[in-house]
């Protein structure tokens, strides 16, 4: 609950007072030296306290929640006071214009900040004392209980010592659309030839039916007859070794008097020589497995352990191998309706189906959601009751979460997150439902909110990627697209249930307000984040929320609109891609700005936004923004003015930098760039100065001069030894494919993208000599190439994993040597010759013969043979020149 406020406040303290280059106005007023000890003390106390809450969250004590609320309110209050103080400094400076007693002002403001910090420390210490009392009070309770007894997502099943259920058979559990999955698990358990003790995993998000599937398998006749012993234990997220051992052993007279070692030995002896099946339901960590692993003997008799988990990493680490791992699937529409209909126990009349199907669609194939909604409707007997309830559900963004059981399950997944991930996960509610979230952009938003930051050996992007992967492993997000190399998540979506949870939880914590219609009721308390999901909305209508607001996210709007946010003086994030912005001088605390236009790129807009980290605008902008020391990412249509005189220490990305700006003096000012896109529209060679960028990892060059020569460009690129990703966008009169071979000398090149548009007189043959080896290349992407003949051997691309061919209309055959690259796992062809597709599928077949079962071919929009002339050339009348204007960036 306090995760957002504490993380945000800690980062504000760092940015405003503890960075190497604080705001000039703070330095002028000498606020930091006078208060530095208090600032560092407050930061340390906040970090320690939130860690205590993080460690104690597992106990679920109500008193802890009350204390978290207190901590949240204190952190928000202190951050408001600090940032408002900074705003007042600027206002006072503008009003007085250097008049008045400077020393007196310094003293006055130093004492004002000192009072805020001392008051905050007193409040933090008081909360800490209360927390320690609660911890002592509940310490003995935790020791006795051993673990949290909260139910699992799919209804817990407690087993007696013989392995039979302590309650009736589970015939009431309807398993719809899981026959294939049931059979897959059954085969892993009893039909696989391995006699070793294998660990089979069923993984998937909460509520998807893991326990139901495991239970159906567990009670299947063929399973019962196959194993000598069957045991079932509920592990839960807060596992306790003793409780697991007792659960597996069952009720015995001497259990309570035995040590953990004795219990482990008893379990081992009871299983020794037996062919057993043990189900470990709802396992969350490797530690819980390590606690009992040695109790399960391996007598090479075909024993099996079946575990269910929400955490992919747990399944990977504990499971035997990929063959013994099963990922649960969502139900399709037909299966969803079947499950709903059976659970709701209503006649299959046309009226009920007409009402029910939109409700089922709202559940998005999640079995738990369908069962919860069906349970609600099973209590309604009249058609009018169905209609009224259905309207309420369908119109509500939290339609499937009204049942507290479903809400409790989502809360369980959320409460298990560490505090840093809680803040990051909740923030996903600022995006619209079903929105495809760009991972890189989200990382910058998280950084602006203070949820992620760089460490000595890890960039903020790496931290954010780690957090995103953690959310994926916990099945809280669904990957939509991976990067070209397949290593990183490029974009993802949040399931509607989880998105609704983020929204509702954000609203409950006074964090988020969503504007879906004009005149909607405003929350009584101020909020931190505002999402506007309505066109032509006047932001001034939210004036009452401006005092505490830090983020405004527009998901609608027309490109010509402009917004004025004068009253939002504490705003740090403005994500309004279709809007312009005027009167910028009030945005002192901006850290993230993505807009369509600004009123004048020639002067220093947002000159007081000292902590600006991300700036993106769809028009010309000035390079004076580089004066801000925290700037990480900048993009404009064209950059005006000169680079600042000082060296920028943090800037990592410049997008759409014109070649004429790439002089040696300018590039030496940004030596730590990791990614740059350069537009070459004149004959002068700018690439000779790229040697200044030795930290560069990703380089994109867009050359749109018809007569430009590229060999010199490539020779200059070879001086960049850290390049991992290289993209060429060529629009040339002449292009010789053999110049690409020189790029093999780049020692770390992993991704190569070639977008080539050239005349009919250019080379159409790419021959890669035997001595040329792209040692680390894992992804090759060719767009619009006039490539017709390709001669290459497997040794030229020894580590290639992914090959993308887009609009390569003249290429009739992919070299069969690709069949010998056993690292290859994907060939994707889009708008390519059908013969090329055929050759790709032959490569796939050959790969299978070599034992590579992971190789797949994806074809999109394959051209028909009729579209080619007798000579095999693409008919120019069918070309789509608009594609040239929509090439991927």
mmCIF file with all atom_site columns, C-alpha atoms in Angstrom, residues 75-195:
data_model
loop_
_atom_site.group_PDB
_atom_site.id
_atom_site.type_symbol
_atom_site.label_atom_id
_atom_site.label_alt_id
_atom_site.label_comp_id
_atom_site.label_asym_id
_atom_site.label_entity_id
_atom_site.label_seq_id
_atom_site.pdbx_PDB_ins_code
_atom_site.Cartn_x
_atom_site.Cartn_y
_atom_site.Cartn_z
_atom_site.occupancy
_atom_site.B_iso_or_equiv
_atom_site.pdbx_formal_charge
_atom_site.auth_seq_id
_atom_site.auth_comp_id
_atom_site.auth_asym_id
_atom_site.auth_atom_id
_atom_site.pdbx_PDB_model_num
ATOM 1   C CA . UNK A 1 75  ? 5.298   9.958   2.420   1.00 0.00 ? 75  UNK A CA 1
ATOM 2   C CA . UNK A 1 76  ? 2.785   11.695  0.165   1.00 0.00 ? 76  UNK A CA 1
ATOM 3   C CA . UNK A 1 77  ? 2.540   14.675  2.513   1.00 0.00 ? 77  UNK A CA 1
ATOM 4   C CA . UNK A 1 78  ? 6.305   15.085  2.760   1.00 0.00 ? 78  UNK A CA 1
ATOM 5   C CA . UNK A 1 79  ? 6.813   14.823  -0.993  1.00 0.00 ? 79  UNK A CA 1
ATOM 6   C CA . UNK A 1 80  ? 4.076   17.397  -1.599  1.00 0.00 ? 80  UNK A CA 1
ATOM 7   C CA . UNK A 1 81  ? 5.687   19.771  0.891   1.00 0.00 ? 81  UNK A CA 1
ATOM 8   C CA . UNK A 1 82  ? 9.167   19.390  -0.592  1.00 0.00 ? 82  UNK A CA 1
ATOM 9   C CA . UNK A 1 83  ? 8.103   19.832  -4.211  1.00 0.00 ? 83  UNK A CA 1
ATOM 10  C CA . UNK A 1 84  ? 5.760   22.704  -3.371  1.00 0.00 ? 84  UNK A CA 1
ATOM 11  C CA . UNK A 1 85  ? 8.671   24.380  -1.610  1.00 0.00 ? 85  UNK A CA 1
ATOM 12  C CA . UNK A 1 86  ? 10.715  24.101  -4.816  1.00 0.00 ? 86  UNK A CA 1
ATOM 13  C CA . UNK A 1 87  ? 7.852   25.647  -6.803  1.00 0.00 ? 87  UNK A CA 1
ATOM 14  C CA . UNK A 1 88  ? 7.643   28.504  -4.289  1.00 0.00 ? 88  UNK A CA 1
ATOM 15  C CA . UNK A 1 89  ? 11.355  29.179  -4.716  1.00 0.00 ? 89  UNK A CA 1
ATOM 16  C CA . UNK A 1 90  ? 10.887  29.759  -8.437  1.00 0.00 ? 90  UNK A CA 1
ATOM 17  C CA . UNK A 1 91  ? 7.797   31.895  -7.903  1.00 0.00 ? 91  UNK A CA 1
ATOM 18  C CA . UNK A 1 92  ? 9.564   34.015  -5.329  1.00 0.00 ? 92  UNK A CA 1
ATOM 19  C CA . UNK A 1 93  ? 12.589  34.440  -7.602  1.00 0.00 ? 93  UNK A CA 1
ATOM 20  C CA . UNK A 1 94  ? 10.353  35.617  -10.454 1.00 0.00 ? 94  UNK A CA 1
ATOM 21  C CA . UNK A 1 95  ? 8.457   38.059  -8.260  1.00 0.00 ? 95  UNK A CA 1
ATOM 22  C CA . UNK A 1 96  ? 11.415  39.624  -6.449  1.00 0.00 ? 96  UNK A CA 1
ATOM 23  C CA . UNK A 1 97  ? 13.853  39.645  -9.379  1.00 0.00 ? 97  UNK A CA 1
ATOM 24  C CA . UNK A 1 98  ? 16.877  39.751  -7.068  1.00 0.00 ? 98  UNK A CA 1
ATOM 25  C CA . UNK A 1 99  ? 15.438  42.189  -4.527  1.00 0.00 ? 99  UNK A CA 1
ATOM 26  C CA . UNK A 1 100 ? 15.472  41.625  -0.759  1.00 0.00 ? 100 UNK A CA 1
ATOM 27  C CA . UNK A 1 101 ? 17.897  40.217  1.812   1.00 0.00 ? 101 UNK A CA 1
ATOM 28  C CA . UNK A 1 102 ? 19.404  37.140  0.141   1.00 0.00 ? 102 UNK A CA 1
ATOM 29  C CA . UNK A 1 103 ? 21.009  35.748  3.302   1.00 0.00 ? 103 UNK A CA 1
ATOM 30  C CA . UNK A 1 104 ? 17.793  36.104  5.232   1.00 0.00 ? 104 UNK A CA 1
ATOM 31  C CA . UNK A 1 105 ? 15.929  34.293  2.475   1.00 0.00 ? 105 UNK A CA 1
ATOM 32  C CA . UNK A 1 106 ? 18.471  31.479  2.512   1.00 0.00 ? 106 UNK A CA 1
ATOM 33  C CA . UNK A 1 107 ? 18.055  31.032  6.246   1.00 0.00 ? 107 UNK A CA 1
ATOM 34  C CA . UNK A 1 108 ? 14.271  31.192  6.035   1.00 0.00 ? 108 UNK A CA 1
ATOM 35  C CA . UNK A 1 109 ? 14.045  28.539  3.325   1.00 0.00 ? 109 UNK A CA 1
ATOM 36  C CA . UNK A 1 110 ? 16.650  26.298  4.946   1.00 0.00 ? 110 UNK A CA 1
ATOM 37  C CA . UNK A 1 111 ? 14.679  26.293  8.187   1.00 0.00 ? 111 UNK A CA 1
ATOM 38  C CA . UNK A 1 112 ? 11.440  25.655  6.309   1.00 0.00 ? 112 UNK A CA 1
ATOM 39  C CA . UNK A 1 113 ? 12.919  22.542  4.691   1.00 0.00 ? 113 UNK A CA 1
ATOM 40  C CA . UNK A 1 114 ? 14.475  21.512  7.976   1.00 0.00 ? 114 UNK A CA 1
ATOM 41  C CA . UNK A 1 115 ? 11.068  21.612  9.662   1.00 0.00 ? 115 UNK A CA 1
ATOM 42  C CA . UNK A 1 116 ? 9.551   19.402  6.953   1.00 0.00 ? 116 UNK A CA 1
ATOM 43  C CA . UNK A 1 117 ? 12.349  16.850  7.235   1.00 0.00 ? 117 UNK A CA 1
ATOM 44  C CA . UNK A 1 118 ? 12.365  16.746  11.057  1.00 0.00 ? 118 UNK A CA 1
ATOM 45  C CA . UNK A 1 119 ? 8.592   16.315  11.175  1.00 0.00 ? 119 UNK A CA 1
ATOM 46  C CA . UNK A 1 120 ? 8.843   13.513  8.620   1.00 0.00 ? 120 UNK A CA 1
ATOM 47  C CA . UNK A 1 121 ? 11.565  11.704  10.588  1.00 0.00 ? 121 UNK A CA 1
ATOM 48  C CA . UNK A 1 122 ? 9.488   11.924  13.781  1.00 0.00 ? 122 UNK A CA 1
ATOM 49  C CA . UNK A 1 123 ? 6.484   10.414  11.999  1.00 0.00 ? 123 UNK A CA 1
ATOM 50  C CA . UNK A 1 124 ? 8.597   7.663   10.446  1.00 0.00 ? 124 UNK A CA 1
ATOM 51  C CA . UNK A 1 125 ? 10.131  6.780   13.810  1.00 0.00 ? 125 UNK A CA 1
ATOM 52  C CA . UNK A 1 126 ? 6.676   6.589   15.386  1.00 0.00 ? 126 UNK A CA 1
ATOM 53  C CA . UNK A 1 127 ? 5.441   4.225   12.674  1.00 0.00 ? 127 UNK A CA 1
ATOM 54  C CA . UNK A 1 128 ? 8.547   2.099   13.086  1.00 0.00 ? 128 UNK A CA 1
ATOM 55  C CA . UNK A 1 129 ? 7.920   1.754   16.837  1.00 0.00 ? 129 UNK A CA 1
ATOM 56  C CA . UNK A 1 130 ? 4.311   0.713   16.234  1.00 0.00 ? 130 UNK A CA 1
ATOM 57  C CA . UNK A 1 131 ? 5.417   -1.803  13.609  1.00 0.00 ? 131 UNK A CA 1
ATOM 58  C CA . UNK A 1 132 ? 7.943   -3.355  15.973  1.00 0.00 ? 132 UNK A CA 1
ATOM 59  C CA . UNK A 1 133 ? 5.238   -3.752  18.626  1.00 0.00 ? 133 UNK A CA 1
ATOM 60  C CA . UNK A 1 134 ? 2.940   -5.482  16.152  1.00 0.00 ? 134 UNK A CA 1
ATOM 61  C CA . UNK A 1 135 ? 5.747   -7.744  15.002  1.00 0.00 ? 135 UNK A CA 1
ATOM 62  C CA . UNK A 1 136 ? 6.474   -8.809  18.584  1.00 0.00 ? 136 UNK A CA 1
ATOM 63  C CA . UNK A 1 137 ? 2.786   -9.347  19.286  1.00 0.00 ? 137 UNK A CA 1
ATOM 64  C CA . UNK A 1 138 ? 2.301   -11.614 16.297  1.00 0.00 ? 138 UNK A CA 1
ATOM 65  C CA . UNK A 1 139 ? 5.648   -13.339 16.436  1.00 0.00 ? 139 UNK A CA 1
ATOM 66  C CA . UNK A 1 140 ? 4.380   -16.187 18.598  1.00 0.00 ? 140 UNK A CA 1
ATOM 67  C CA . UNK A 1 141 ? 1.237   -16.518 16.477  1.00 0.00 ? 141 UNK A CA 1
ATOM 68  C CA . UNK A 1 142 ? 3.308   -16.973 13.354  1.00 0.00 ? 142 UNK A CA 1
ATOM 69  C CA . UNK A 1 143 ? 5.534   -19.503 15.111  1.00 0.00 ? 143 UNK A CA 1
ATOM 70  C CA . UNK A 1 144 ? 2.496   -21.572 16.104  1.00 0.00 ? 144 UNK A CA 1
ATOM 71  C CA . UNK A 1 145 ? 0.637   -21.335 12.814  1.00 0.00 ? 145 UNK A CA 1
ATOM 72  C CA . UNK A 1 146 ? 3.764   -21.862 10.773  1.00 0.00 ? 146 UNK A CA 1
ATOM 73  C CA . UNK A 1 147 ? 2.326   -20.469 7.576   1.00 0.00 ? 147 UNK A CA 1
ATOM 74  C CA . UNK A 1 148 ? -0.538  -18.604 6.019   1.00 0.00 ? 148 UNK A CA 1
ATOM 75  C CA . UNK A 1 149 ? -3.572  -20.826 5.559   1.00 0.00 ? 149 UNK A CA 1
ATOM 76  C CA . UNK A 1 150 ? -5.151  -18.741 2.841   1.00 0.00 ? 150 UNK A CA 1
ATOM 77  C CA . UNK A 1 151 ? -6.955  -20.831 0.257   1.00 0.00 ? 151 UNK A CA 1
ATOM 78  C CA . UNK A 1 152 ? -5.458  -21.439 -3.168  1.00 0.00 ? 152 UNK A CA 1
ATOM 79  C CA . UNK A 1 153 ? -6.895  -20.005 -6.350  1.00 0.00 ? 153 UNK A CA 1
ATOM 80  C CA . UNK A 1 154 ? -8.619  -23.212 -7.459  1.00 0.00 ? 154 UNK A CA 1
ATOM 81  C CA . UNK A 1 155 ? -10.038 -24.357 -4.067  1.00 0.00 ? 155 UNK A CA 1
ATOM 82  C CA . UNK A 1 156 ? -7.715  -26.224 -1.744  1.00 0.00 ? 156 UNK A CA 1
ATOM 83  C CA . UNK A 1 157 ? -7.835  -29.971 -1.321  1.00 0.00 ? 157 UNK A CA 1
ATOM 84  C CA . UNK A 1 158 ? -6.516  -31.382 1.939   1.00 0.00 ? 158 UNK A CA 1
ATOM 85  C CA . UNK A 1 159 ? -5.430  -35.011 1.795   1.00 0.00 ? 159 UNK A CA 1
ATOM 86  C CA . UNK A 1 160 ? -5.131  -37.604 4.506   1.00 0.00 ? 160 UNK A CA 1
ATOM 87  C CA . UNK A 1 161 ? -2.091  -39.804 4.971   1.00 0.00 ? 161 UNK A CA 1
ATOM 88  C CA . UNK A 1 162 ? -3.305  -42.519 2.630   1.00 0.00 ? 162 UNK A CA 1
ATOM 89  C CA . UNK A 1 163 ? -3.507  -40.048 -0.204  1.00 0.00 ? 163 UNK A CA 1
ATOM 90  C CA . UNK A 1 164 ? -7.276  -40.046 -0.442  1.00 0.00 ? 164 UNK A CA 1
ATOM 91  C CA . UNK A 1 165 ? -9.301  -36.890 -0.238  1.00 0.00 ? 165 UNK A CA 1
ATOM 92  C CA . UNK A 1 166 ? -10.749 -35.949 3.125   1.00 0.00 ? 166 UNK A CA 1
ATOM 93  C CA . UNK A 1 167 ? -13.939 -34.903 1.408   1.00 0.00 ? 167 UNK A CA 1
ATOM 94  C CA . UNK A 1 168 ? -16.160 -36.220 -1.343  1.00 0.00 ? 168 UNK A CA 1
ATOM 95  C CA . UNK A 1 169 ? -15.066 -36.821 -4.884  1.00 0.00 ? 169 UNK A CA 1
ATOM 96  C CA . UNK A 1 170 ? -14.696 -33.681 -6.992  1.00 0.00 ? 170 UNK A CA 1
ATOM 97  C CA . UNK A 1 171 ? -17.175 -34.566 -9.667  1.00 0.00 ? 171 UNK A CA 1
ATOM 98  C CA . UNK A 1 172 ? -18.659 -31.101 -9.155  1.00 0.00 ? 172 UNK A CA 1
ATOM 99  C CA . UNK A 1 173 ? -15.489 -29.597 -10.658 1.00 0.00 ? 173 UNK A CA 1
ATOM 100 C CA . UNK A 1 174 ? -16.350 -29.193 -14.312 1.00 0.00 ? 174 UNK A CA 1
ATOM 101 C CA . UNK A 1 175 ? -13.325 -29.411 -16.555 1.00 0.00 ? 175 UNK A CA 1
ATOM 102 C CA . UNK A 1 176 ? -14.207 -27.806 -19.869 1.00 0.00 ? 176 UNK A CA 1
ATOM 103 C CA . UNK A 1 177 ? -11.834 -27.514 -22.802 1.00 0.00 ? 177 UNK A CA 1
ATOM 104 C CA . UNK A 1 178 ? -9.026  -29.240 -20.926 1.00 0.00 ? 178 UNK A CA 1
ATOM 105 C CA . UNK A 1 179 ? -9.142  -32.699 -22.488 1.00 0.00 ? 179 UNK A CA 1
ATOM 106 C CA . UNK A 1 180 ? -5.964  -32.191 -24.476 1.00 0.00 ? 180 UNK A CA 1
ATOM 107 C CA . UNK A 1 181 ? -4.208  -30.739 -21.460 1.00 0.00 ? 181 UNK A CA 1
ATOM 108 C CA . UNK A 1 182 ? -5.464  -33.571 -19.273 1.00 0.00 ? 182 UNK A CA 1
ATOM 109 C CA . UNK A 1 183 ? -4.128  -36.131 -21.711 1.00 0.00 ? 183 UNK A CA 1
ATOM 110 C CA . UNK A 1 184 ? -0.768  -34.344 -21.968 1.00 0.00 ? 184 UNK A CA 1
ATOM 111 C CA . UNK A 1 185 ? -0.275  -34.453 -18.188 1.00 0.00 ? 185 UNK A CA 1
ATOM 112 C CA . UNK A 1 186 ? -1.457  -38.059 -17.961 1.00 0.00 ? 186 UNK A CA 1
ATOM 113 C CA . UNK A 1 187 ? 1.085   -39.124 -20.568 1.00 0.00 ? 187 UNK A CA 1
ATOM 114 C CA . UNK A 1 188 ? 3.889   -37.356 -18.719 1.00 0.00 ? 188 UNK A CA 1
ATOM 115 C CA . UNK A 1 189 ? 2.959   -39.230 -15.564 1.00 0.00 ? 189 UNK A CA 1
ATOM 116 C CA . UNK A 1 190 ? 2.390   -42.792 -16.739 1.00 0.00 ? 190 UNK A CA 1
ATOM 117 C CA . UNK A 1 191 ? 3.324   -43.198 -20.400 1.00 0.00 ? 191 UNK A CA 1
ATOM 118 C CA . UNK A 1 192 ? 6.733   -41.563 -20.645 1.00 0.00 ? 192 UNK A CA 1
ATOM 119 C CA . UNK A 1 193 ? 9.443   -44.256 -20.703 1.00 0.00 ? 193 UNK A CA 1
ATOM 120 C CA . UNK A 1 194 ? 11.649  -42.551 -18.111 1.00 0.00 ? 194 UNK A CA 1
ATOM 121 C CA . UNK A 1 195 ? 11.902  -44.614 -14.925 1.00 0.00 ? 195 UNK A CA 1
#
